[in-house]
Coordinates of N, CA and C in Angstrom, one line a residue:
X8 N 46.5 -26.9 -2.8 CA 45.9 -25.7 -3.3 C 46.4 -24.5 -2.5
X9 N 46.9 -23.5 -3.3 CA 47.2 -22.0 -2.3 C 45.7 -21.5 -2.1
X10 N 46.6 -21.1 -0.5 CA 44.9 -20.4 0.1 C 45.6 -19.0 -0.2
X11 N 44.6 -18.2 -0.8 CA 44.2 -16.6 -0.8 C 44.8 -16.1 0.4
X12 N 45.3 -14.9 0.7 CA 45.7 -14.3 1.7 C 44.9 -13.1 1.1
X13 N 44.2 -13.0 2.8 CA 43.2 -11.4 2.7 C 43.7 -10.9 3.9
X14 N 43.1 -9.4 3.3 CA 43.5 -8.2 4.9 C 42.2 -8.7 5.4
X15 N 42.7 -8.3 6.6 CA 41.5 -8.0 7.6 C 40.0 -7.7 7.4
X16 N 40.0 -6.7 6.4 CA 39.0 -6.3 5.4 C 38.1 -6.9 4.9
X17 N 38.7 -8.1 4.3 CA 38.5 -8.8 3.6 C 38.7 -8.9 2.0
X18 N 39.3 -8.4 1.8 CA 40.1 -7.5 0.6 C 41.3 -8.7 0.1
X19 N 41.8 -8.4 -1.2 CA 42.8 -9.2 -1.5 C 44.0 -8.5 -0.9
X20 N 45.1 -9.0 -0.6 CA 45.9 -8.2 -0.1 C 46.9 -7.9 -1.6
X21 N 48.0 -7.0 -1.6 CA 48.7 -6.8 -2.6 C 49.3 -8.1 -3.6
X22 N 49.8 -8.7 -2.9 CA 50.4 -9.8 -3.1 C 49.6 -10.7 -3.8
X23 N 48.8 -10.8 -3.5 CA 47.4 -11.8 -4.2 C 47.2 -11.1 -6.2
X24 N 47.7 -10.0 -5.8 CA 47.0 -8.8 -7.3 C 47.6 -9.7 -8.5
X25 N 46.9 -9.5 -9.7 CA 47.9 -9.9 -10.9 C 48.4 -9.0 -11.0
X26 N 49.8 -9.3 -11.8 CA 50.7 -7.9 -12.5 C 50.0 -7.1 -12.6
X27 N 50.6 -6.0 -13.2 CA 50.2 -5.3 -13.5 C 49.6 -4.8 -14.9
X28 N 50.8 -6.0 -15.9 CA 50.6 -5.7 -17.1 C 49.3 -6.7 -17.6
X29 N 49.3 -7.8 -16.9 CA 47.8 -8.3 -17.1 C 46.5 -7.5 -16.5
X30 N 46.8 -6.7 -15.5 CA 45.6 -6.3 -15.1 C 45.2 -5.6 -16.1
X31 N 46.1 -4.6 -16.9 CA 46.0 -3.8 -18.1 C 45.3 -4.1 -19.3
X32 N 45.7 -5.4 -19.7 CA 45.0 -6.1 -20.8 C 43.9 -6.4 -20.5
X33 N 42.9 -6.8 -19.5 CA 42.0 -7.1 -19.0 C 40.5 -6.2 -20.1
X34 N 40.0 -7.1 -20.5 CA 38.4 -6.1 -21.1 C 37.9 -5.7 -20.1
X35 N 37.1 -4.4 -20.5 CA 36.5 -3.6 -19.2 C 35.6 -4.7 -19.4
X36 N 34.3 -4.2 -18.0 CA 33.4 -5.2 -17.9 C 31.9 -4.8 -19.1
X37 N 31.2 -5.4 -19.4 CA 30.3 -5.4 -20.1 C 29.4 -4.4 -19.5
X38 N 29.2 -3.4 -20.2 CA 27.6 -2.2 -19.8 C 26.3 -2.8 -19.4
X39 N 25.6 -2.3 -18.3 CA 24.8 -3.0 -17.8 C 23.6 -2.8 -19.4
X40 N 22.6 -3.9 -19.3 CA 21.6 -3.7 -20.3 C 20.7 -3.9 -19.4
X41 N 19.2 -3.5 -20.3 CA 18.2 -3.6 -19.7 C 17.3 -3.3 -18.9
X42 N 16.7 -3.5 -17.6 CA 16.9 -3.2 -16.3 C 17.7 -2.4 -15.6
X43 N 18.7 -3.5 -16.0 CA 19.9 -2.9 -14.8 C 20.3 -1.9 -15.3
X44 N 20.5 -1.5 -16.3 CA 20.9 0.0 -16.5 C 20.3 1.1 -16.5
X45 N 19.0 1.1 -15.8 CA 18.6 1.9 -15.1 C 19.5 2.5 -13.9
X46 N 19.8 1.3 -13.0 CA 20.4 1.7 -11.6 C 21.7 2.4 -11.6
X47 N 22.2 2.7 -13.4 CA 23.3 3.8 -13.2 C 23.1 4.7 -14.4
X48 N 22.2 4.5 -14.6 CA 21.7 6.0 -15.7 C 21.3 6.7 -15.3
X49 N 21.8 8.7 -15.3 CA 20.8 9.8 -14.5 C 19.5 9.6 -14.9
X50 N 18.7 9.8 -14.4 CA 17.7 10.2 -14.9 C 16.4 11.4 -13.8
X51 N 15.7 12.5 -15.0 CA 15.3 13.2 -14.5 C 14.2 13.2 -14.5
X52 N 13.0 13.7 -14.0 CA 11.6 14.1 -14.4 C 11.3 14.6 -16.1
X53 N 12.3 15.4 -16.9 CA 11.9 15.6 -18.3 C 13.1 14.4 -18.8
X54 N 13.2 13.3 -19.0 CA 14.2 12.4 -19.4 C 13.5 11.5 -19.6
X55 N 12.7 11.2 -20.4 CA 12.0 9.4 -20.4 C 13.3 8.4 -20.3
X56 N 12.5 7.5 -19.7 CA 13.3 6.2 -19.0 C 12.9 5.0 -20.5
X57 N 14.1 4.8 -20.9 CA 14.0 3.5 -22.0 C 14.0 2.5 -21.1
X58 N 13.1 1.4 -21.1 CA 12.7 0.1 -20.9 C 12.7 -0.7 -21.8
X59 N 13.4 -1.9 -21.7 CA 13.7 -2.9 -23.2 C 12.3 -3.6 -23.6
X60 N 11.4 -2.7 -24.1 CA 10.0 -3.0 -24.4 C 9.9 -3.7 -25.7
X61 N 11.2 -3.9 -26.6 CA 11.0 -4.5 -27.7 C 10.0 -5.6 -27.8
X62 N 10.1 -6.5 -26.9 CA 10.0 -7.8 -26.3 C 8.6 -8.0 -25.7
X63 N 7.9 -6.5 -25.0 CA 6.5 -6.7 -24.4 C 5.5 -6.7 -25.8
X64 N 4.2 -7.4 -25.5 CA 2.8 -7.5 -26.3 C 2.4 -6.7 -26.1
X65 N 2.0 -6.6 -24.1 CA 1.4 -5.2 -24.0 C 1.4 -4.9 -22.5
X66 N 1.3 -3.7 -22.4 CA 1.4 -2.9 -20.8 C 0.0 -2.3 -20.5
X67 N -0.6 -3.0 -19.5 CA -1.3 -2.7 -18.8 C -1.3 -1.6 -17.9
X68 N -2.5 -0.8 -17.6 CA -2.4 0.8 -16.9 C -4.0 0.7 -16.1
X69 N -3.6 1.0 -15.0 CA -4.6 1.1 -14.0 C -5.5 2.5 -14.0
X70 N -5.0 3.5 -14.3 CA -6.0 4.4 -14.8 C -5.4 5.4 -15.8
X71 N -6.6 6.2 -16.8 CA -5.8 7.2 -17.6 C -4.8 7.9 -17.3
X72 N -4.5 8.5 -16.2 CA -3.3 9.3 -16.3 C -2.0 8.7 -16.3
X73 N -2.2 6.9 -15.2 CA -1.0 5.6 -15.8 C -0.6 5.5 -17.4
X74 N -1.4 5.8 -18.1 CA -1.1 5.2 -19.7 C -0.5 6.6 -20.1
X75 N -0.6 7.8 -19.4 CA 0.1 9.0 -19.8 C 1.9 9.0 -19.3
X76 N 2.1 8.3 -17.8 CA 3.3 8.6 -17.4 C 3.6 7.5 -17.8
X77 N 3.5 6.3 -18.5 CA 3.8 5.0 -19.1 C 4.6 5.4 -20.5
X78 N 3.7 6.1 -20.7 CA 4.1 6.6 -22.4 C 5.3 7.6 -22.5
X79 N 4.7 8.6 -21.6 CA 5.8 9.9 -21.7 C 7.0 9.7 -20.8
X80 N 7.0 9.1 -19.7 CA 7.7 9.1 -19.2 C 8.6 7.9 -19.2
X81 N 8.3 6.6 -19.3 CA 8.6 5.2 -19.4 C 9.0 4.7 -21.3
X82 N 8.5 5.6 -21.7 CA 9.2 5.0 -23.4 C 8.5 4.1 -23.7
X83 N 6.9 3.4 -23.1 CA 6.0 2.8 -24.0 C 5.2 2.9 -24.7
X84 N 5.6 2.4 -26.1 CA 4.7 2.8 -27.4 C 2.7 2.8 -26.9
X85 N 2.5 3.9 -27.5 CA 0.6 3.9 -26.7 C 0.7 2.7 -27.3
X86 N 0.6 2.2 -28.9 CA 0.0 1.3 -29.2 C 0.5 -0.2 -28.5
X87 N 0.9 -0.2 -27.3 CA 1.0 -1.5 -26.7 C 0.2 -1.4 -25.6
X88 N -0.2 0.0 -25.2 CA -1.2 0.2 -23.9 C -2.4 -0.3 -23.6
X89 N -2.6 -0.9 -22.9 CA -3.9 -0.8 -22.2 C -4.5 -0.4 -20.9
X90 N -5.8 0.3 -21.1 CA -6.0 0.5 -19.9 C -7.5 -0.5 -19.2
X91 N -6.9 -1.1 -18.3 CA -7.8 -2.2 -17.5 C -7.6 -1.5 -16.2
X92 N -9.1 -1.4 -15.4 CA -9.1 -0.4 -14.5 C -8.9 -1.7 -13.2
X93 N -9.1 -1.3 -12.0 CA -8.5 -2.4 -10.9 C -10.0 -2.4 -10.5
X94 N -9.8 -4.0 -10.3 CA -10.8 -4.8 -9.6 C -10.7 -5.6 -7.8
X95 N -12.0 -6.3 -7.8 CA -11.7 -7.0 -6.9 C -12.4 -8.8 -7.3
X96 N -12.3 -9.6 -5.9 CA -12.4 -10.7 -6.1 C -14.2 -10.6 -5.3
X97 N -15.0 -10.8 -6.0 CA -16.2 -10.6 -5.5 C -16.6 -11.8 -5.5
X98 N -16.3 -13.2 -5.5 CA -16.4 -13.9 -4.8 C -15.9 -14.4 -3.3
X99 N -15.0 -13.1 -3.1 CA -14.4 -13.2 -2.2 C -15.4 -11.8 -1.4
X100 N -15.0 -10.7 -1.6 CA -15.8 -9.8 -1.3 C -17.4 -9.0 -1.4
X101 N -18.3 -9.9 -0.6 CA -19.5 -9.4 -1.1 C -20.3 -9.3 -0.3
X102 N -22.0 -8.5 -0.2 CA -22.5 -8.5 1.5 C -22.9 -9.9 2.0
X103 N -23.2 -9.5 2.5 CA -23.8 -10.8 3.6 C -24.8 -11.3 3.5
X104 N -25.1 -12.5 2.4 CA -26.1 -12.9 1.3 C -27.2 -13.7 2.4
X105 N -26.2 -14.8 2.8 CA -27.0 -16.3 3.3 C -26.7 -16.4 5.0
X106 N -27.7 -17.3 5.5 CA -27.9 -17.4 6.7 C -26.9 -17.2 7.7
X107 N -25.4 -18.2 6.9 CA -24.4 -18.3 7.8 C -23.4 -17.0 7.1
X108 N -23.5 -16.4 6.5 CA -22.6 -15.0 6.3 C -23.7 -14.1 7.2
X109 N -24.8 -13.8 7.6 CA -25.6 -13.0 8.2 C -25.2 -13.7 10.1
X110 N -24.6 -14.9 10.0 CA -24.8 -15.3 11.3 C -23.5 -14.8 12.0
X111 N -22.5 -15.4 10.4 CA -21.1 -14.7 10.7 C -20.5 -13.2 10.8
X112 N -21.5 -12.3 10.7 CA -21.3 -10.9 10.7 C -21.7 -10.4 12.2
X113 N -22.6 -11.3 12.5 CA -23.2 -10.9 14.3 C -22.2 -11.8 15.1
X114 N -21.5 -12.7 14.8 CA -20.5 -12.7 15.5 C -19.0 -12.2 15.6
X115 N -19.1 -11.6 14.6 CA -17.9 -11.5 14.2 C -17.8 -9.8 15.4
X116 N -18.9 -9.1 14.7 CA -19.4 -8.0 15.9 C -19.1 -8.1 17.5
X117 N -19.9 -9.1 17.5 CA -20.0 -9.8 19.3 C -18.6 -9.6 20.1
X118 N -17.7 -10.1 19.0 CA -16.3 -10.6 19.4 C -15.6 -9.3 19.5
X119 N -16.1 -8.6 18.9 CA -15.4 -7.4 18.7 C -16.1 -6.0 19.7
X120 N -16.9 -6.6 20.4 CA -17.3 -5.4 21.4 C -18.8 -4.4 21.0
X121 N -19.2 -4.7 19.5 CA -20.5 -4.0 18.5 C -21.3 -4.5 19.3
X122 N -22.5 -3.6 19.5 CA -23.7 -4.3 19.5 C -24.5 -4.4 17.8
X123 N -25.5 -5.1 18.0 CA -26.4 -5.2 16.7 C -26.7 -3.7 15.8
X124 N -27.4 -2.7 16.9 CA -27.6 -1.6 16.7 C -26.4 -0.4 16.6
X125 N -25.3 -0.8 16.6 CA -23.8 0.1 16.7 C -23.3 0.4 15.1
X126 N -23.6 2.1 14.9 CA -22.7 2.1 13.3 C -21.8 2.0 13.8
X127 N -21.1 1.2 12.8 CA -19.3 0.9 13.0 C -18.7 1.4 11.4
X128 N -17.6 2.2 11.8 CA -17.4 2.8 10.3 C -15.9 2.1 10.6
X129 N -15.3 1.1 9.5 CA -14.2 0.9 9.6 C -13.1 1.5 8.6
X130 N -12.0 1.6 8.9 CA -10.7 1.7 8.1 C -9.6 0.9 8.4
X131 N -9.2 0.3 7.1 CA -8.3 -0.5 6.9 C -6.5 -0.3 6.4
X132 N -5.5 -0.8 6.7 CA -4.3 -0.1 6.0 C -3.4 0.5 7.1
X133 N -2.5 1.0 6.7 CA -1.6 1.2 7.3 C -1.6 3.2 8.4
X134 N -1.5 2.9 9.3 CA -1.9 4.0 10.5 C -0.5 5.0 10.4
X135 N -0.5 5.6 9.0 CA 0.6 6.8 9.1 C -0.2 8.1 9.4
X136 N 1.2 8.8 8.8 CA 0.5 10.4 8.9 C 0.3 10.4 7.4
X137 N 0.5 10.3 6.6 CA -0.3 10.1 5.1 C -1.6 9.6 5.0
X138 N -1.6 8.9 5.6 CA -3.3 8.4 5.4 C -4.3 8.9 6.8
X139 N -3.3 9.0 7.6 CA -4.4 10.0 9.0 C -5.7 9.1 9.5
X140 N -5.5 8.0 9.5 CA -6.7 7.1 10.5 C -7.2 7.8 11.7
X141 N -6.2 8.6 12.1 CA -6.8 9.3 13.8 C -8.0 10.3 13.2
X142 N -7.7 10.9 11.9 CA -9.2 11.9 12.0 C -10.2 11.4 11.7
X143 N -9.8 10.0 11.6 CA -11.4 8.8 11.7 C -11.4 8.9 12.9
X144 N -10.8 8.9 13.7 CA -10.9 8.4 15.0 C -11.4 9.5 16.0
X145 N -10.9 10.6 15.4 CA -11.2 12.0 16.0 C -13.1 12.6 15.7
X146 N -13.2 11.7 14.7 CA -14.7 11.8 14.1 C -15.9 10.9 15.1
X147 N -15.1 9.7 15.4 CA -16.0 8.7 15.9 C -15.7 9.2 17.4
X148 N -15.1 9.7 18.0 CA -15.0 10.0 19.2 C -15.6 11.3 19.7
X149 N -16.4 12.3 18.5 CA -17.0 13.1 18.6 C -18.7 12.7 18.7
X150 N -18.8 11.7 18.1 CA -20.0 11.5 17.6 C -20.4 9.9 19.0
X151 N -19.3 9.1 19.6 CA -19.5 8.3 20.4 C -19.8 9.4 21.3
X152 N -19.2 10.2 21.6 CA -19.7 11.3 23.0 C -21.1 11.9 23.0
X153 N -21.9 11.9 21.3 CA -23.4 12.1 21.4 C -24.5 11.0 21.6
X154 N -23.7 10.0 20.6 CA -24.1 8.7 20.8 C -23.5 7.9 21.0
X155 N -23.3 6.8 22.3 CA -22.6 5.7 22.4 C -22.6 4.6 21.0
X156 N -23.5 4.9 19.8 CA -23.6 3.1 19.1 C -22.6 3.9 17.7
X157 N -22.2 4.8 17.7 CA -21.2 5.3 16.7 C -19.9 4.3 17.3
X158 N -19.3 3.5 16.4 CA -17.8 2.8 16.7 C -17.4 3.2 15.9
X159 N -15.8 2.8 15.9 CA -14.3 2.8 14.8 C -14.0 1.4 14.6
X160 N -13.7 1.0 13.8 CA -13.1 -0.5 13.7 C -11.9 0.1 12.8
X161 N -10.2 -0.4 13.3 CA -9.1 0.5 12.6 C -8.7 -1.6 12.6
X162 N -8.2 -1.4 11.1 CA -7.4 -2.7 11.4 C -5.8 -2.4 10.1
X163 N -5.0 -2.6 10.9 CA -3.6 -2.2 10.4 C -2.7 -2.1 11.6
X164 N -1.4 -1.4 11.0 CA -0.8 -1.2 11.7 C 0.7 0.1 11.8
X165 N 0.8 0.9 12.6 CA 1.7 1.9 12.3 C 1.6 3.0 13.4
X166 N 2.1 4.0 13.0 CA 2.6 5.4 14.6 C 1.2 5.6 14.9
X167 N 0.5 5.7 14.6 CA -0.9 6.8 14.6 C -1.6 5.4 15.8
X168 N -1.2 4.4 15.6 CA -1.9 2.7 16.3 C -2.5 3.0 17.9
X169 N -1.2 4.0 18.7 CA -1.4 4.4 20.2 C -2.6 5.2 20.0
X170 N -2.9 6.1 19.3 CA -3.4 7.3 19.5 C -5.1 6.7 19.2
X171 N -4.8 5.5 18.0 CA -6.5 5.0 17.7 C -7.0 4.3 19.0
X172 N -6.0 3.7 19.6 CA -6.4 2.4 20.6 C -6.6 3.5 22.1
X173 N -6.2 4.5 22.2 CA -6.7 5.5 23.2 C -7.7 6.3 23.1
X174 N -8.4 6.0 21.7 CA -9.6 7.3 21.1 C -11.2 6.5 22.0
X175 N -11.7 6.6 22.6 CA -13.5 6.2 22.9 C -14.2 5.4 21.4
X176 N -14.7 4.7 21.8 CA -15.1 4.1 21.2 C -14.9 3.6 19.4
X177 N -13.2 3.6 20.1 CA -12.5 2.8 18.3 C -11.7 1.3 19.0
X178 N -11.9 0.5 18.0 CA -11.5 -0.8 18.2 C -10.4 -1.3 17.3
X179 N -8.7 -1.6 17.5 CA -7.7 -1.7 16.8 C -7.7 -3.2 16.4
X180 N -7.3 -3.6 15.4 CA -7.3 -5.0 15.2 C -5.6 -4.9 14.3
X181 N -4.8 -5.8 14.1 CA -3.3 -5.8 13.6 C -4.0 -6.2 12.0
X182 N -2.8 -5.6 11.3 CA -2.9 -6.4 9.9 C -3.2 -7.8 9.9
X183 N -4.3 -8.4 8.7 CA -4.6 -9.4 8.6 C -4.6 -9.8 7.0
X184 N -4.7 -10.9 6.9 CA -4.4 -11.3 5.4 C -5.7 -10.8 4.8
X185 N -5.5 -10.9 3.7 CA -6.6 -10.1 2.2 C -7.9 -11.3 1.9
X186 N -7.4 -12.2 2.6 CA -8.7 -13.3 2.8 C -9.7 -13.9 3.9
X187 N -9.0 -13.2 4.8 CA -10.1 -12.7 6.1 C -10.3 -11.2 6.2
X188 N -10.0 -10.4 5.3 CA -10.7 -8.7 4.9 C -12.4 -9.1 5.0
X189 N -12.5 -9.9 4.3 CA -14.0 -10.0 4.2 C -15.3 -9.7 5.0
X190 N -14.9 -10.9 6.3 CA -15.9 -11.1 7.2 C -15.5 -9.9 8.2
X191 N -14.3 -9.2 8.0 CA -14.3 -7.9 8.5 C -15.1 -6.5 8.0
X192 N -14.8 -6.5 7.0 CA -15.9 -5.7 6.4 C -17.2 -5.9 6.5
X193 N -18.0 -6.8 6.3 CA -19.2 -7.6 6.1 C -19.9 -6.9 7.8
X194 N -18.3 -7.3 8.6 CA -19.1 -6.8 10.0 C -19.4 -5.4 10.3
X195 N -19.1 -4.6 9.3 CA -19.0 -3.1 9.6 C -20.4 -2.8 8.7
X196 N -20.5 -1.2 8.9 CA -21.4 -0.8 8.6 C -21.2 0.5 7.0
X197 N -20.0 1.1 7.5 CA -19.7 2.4 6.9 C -17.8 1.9 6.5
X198 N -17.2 2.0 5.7 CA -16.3 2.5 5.2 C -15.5 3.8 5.4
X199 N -14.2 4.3 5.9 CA -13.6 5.5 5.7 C -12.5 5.6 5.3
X200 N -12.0 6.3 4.5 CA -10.5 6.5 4.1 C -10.4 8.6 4.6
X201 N -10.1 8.9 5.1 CA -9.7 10.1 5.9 C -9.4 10.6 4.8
X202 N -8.1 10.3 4.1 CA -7.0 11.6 3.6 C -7.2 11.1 2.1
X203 N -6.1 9.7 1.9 CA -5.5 8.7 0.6 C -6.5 8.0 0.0
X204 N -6.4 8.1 -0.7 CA -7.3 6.6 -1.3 C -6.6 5.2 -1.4
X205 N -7.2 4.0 -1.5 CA -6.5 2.6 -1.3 C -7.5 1.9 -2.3
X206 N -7.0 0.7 -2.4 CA -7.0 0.0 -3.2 C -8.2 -0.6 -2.5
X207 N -8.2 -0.9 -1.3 CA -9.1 -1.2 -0.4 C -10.6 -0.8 -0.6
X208 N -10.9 0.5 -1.1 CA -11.9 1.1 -0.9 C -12.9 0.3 -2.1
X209 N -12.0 -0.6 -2.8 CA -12.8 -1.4 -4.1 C -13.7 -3.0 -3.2
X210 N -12.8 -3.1 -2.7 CA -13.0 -4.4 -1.4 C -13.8 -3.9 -0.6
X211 N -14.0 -2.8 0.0 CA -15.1 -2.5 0.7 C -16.6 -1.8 -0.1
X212 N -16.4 -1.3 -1.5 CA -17.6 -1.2 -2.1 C -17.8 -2.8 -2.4
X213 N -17.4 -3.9 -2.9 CA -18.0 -4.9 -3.0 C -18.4 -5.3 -2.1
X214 N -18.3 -5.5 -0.7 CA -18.7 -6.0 0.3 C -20.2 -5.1 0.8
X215 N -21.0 -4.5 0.1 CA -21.8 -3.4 0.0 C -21.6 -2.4 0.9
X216 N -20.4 -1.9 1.8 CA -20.6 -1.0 2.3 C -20.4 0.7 1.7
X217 N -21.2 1.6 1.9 CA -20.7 2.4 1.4 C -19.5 3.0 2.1
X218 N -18.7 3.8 0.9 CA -17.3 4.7 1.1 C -17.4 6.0 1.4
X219 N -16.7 6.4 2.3 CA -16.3 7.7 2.6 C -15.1 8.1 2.2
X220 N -14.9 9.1 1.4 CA -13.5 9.5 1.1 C -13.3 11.3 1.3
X221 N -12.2 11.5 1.2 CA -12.0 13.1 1.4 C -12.4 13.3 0.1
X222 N -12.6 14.4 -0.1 CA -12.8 15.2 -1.2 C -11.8 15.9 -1.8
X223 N -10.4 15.7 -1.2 CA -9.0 16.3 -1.7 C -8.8 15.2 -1.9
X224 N -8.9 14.0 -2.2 CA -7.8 13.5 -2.7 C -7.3 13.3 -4.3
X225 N -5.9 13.6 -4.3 CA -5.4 13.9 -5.5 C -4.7 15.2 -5.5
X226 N -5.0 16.4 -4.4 CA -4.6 17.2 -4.0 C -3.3 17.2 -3.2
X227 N -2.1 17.8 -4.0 CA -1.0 17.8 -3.3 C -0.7 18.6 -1.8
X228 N -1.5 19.5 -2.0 CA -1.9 20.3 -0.7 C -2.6 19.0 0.6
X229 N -2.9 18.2 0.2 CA -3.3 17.0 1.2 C -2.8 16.9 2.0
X230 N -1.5 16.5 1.6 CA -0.7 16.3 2.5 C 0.5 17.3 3.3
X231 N -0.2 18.4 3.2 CA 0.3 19.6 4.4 C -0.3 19.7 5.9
X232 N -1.4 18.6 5.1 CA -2.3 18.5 6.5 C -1.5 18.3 7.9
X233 N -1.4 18.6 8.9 CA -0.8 18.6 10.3 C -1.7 16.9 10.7
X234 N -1.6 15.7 11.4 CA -2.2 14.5 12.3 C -2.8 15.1 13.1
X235 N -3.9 14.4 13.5 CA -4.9 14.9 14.3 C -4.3 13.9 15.8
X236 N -3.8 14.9 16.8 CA -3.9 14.2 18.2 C -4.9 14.4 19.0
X237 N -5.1 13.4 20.2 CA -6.0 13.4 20.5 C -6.1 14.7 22.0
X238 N -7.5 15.6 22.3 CA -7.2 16.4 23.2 C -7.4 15.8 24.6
X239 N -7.4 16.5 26.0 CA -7.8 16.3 26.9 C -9.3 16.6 27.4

């Protein structure tokens, strides 16, 4: 068998090439379809995007204005739309019904530094500057300096992580899977999301806690906001 000779490169070297006159005859290669031809098609904000939808039953949309950039923008017929709003698993997420979910919430606390009588407002997700966990943190460390039983419980992970785990009375936990969220929640008292909204905030209304959310969100101006550091 001849072995291939390559440059350095890893490249064929000349020598290796077919003619020339075969290279010529050669069919171009087949146009991407489907999918893939997205990844070399322009496309702009006023340009709907064709998707080989011939083939779908139907497209699912998480809220009204999804079924609008679905349609206008994506090239799906409405009449394939639907709109099913996002849920959770509330057998998974829910308050703290029975003896040993009430037992497991005061431990879960214990472990975590709460006393019984401690609001603990938690936030869950990722510690960027988009979502801003420190002005939870900047909150609870205003209100731990009036009252010691105000806590933070932050559990995630990201830049803002130093600034939570140096705040008075906030407690960092790392990312954990979506099926120990629960007895996390369950342990808290209050819910916050600062800036963004998450998906999360469904998992913690089933778990009965109430939510805290900004009142800008949806507002593009949101995110001009400057991160909140912490002072001396």
């Amino acid at each position: 068998m001849a072995h291939r000779r390559c440059r350095n490169d890893g490249r064929r070297s000349d020598a290796d090439r077919p003619p020339a006159h075969r290279r010529a005859n050669r069919p171009p290669p087949p146009a991407p379809t489907g999918l893939a031809s997205l990844a070399v098609t322009p496309h702009t904000s006023n340009t709907p995007i064709e998707f080989p939808i011939l083939s779908w039953e139907k497209c699912y949309a998480v809220a009204a204005d999804c079924v609008d950039v679905a349609a206008d923008f994506y090239g799906v017929p409405r009449s394939k739309l639907k709109l099913l709003l996002l849920g959770t698993d509330t057998d998974l997420f829910h308050p703290a019904e029975t003896d040993a979910e009430r037992a497991s919430r005061r431990a879960v606390r214990a472990s975590l530094g709460f006393l019984a009588d401690d609001t603990v407002s938690a936030y869950t997700g990722r510690f960027t500057r988009a979502m801003n966990p420190c002005l939870l943190a900047q909150a609870i460390h205003a209100l731990n300096a009036r009252d010691p039983q105000f806590k933070g419980l932050f559990i995630g992970d990201g830049a803002e992580g130093e600034s939570i785990v140096a705040t008075p009375g906030c407690k960092r936990l790392p990312f954990m899977r979506h099926n120990t969220l629960s007895e996390q929640y369950r342990a808290a008292d209050i819910a916050v999301w600062p800036r963004r909204e998450s998906m999360s905030m469904l998992d913690a209304a089933a778990s009965g806690l109430p939510v805290v959310v900004s009142d800008k969100i949806g507002d593009p101006g949101c995110d001009s906001l400057g991160p909140w550091r912490p002072t001396s």
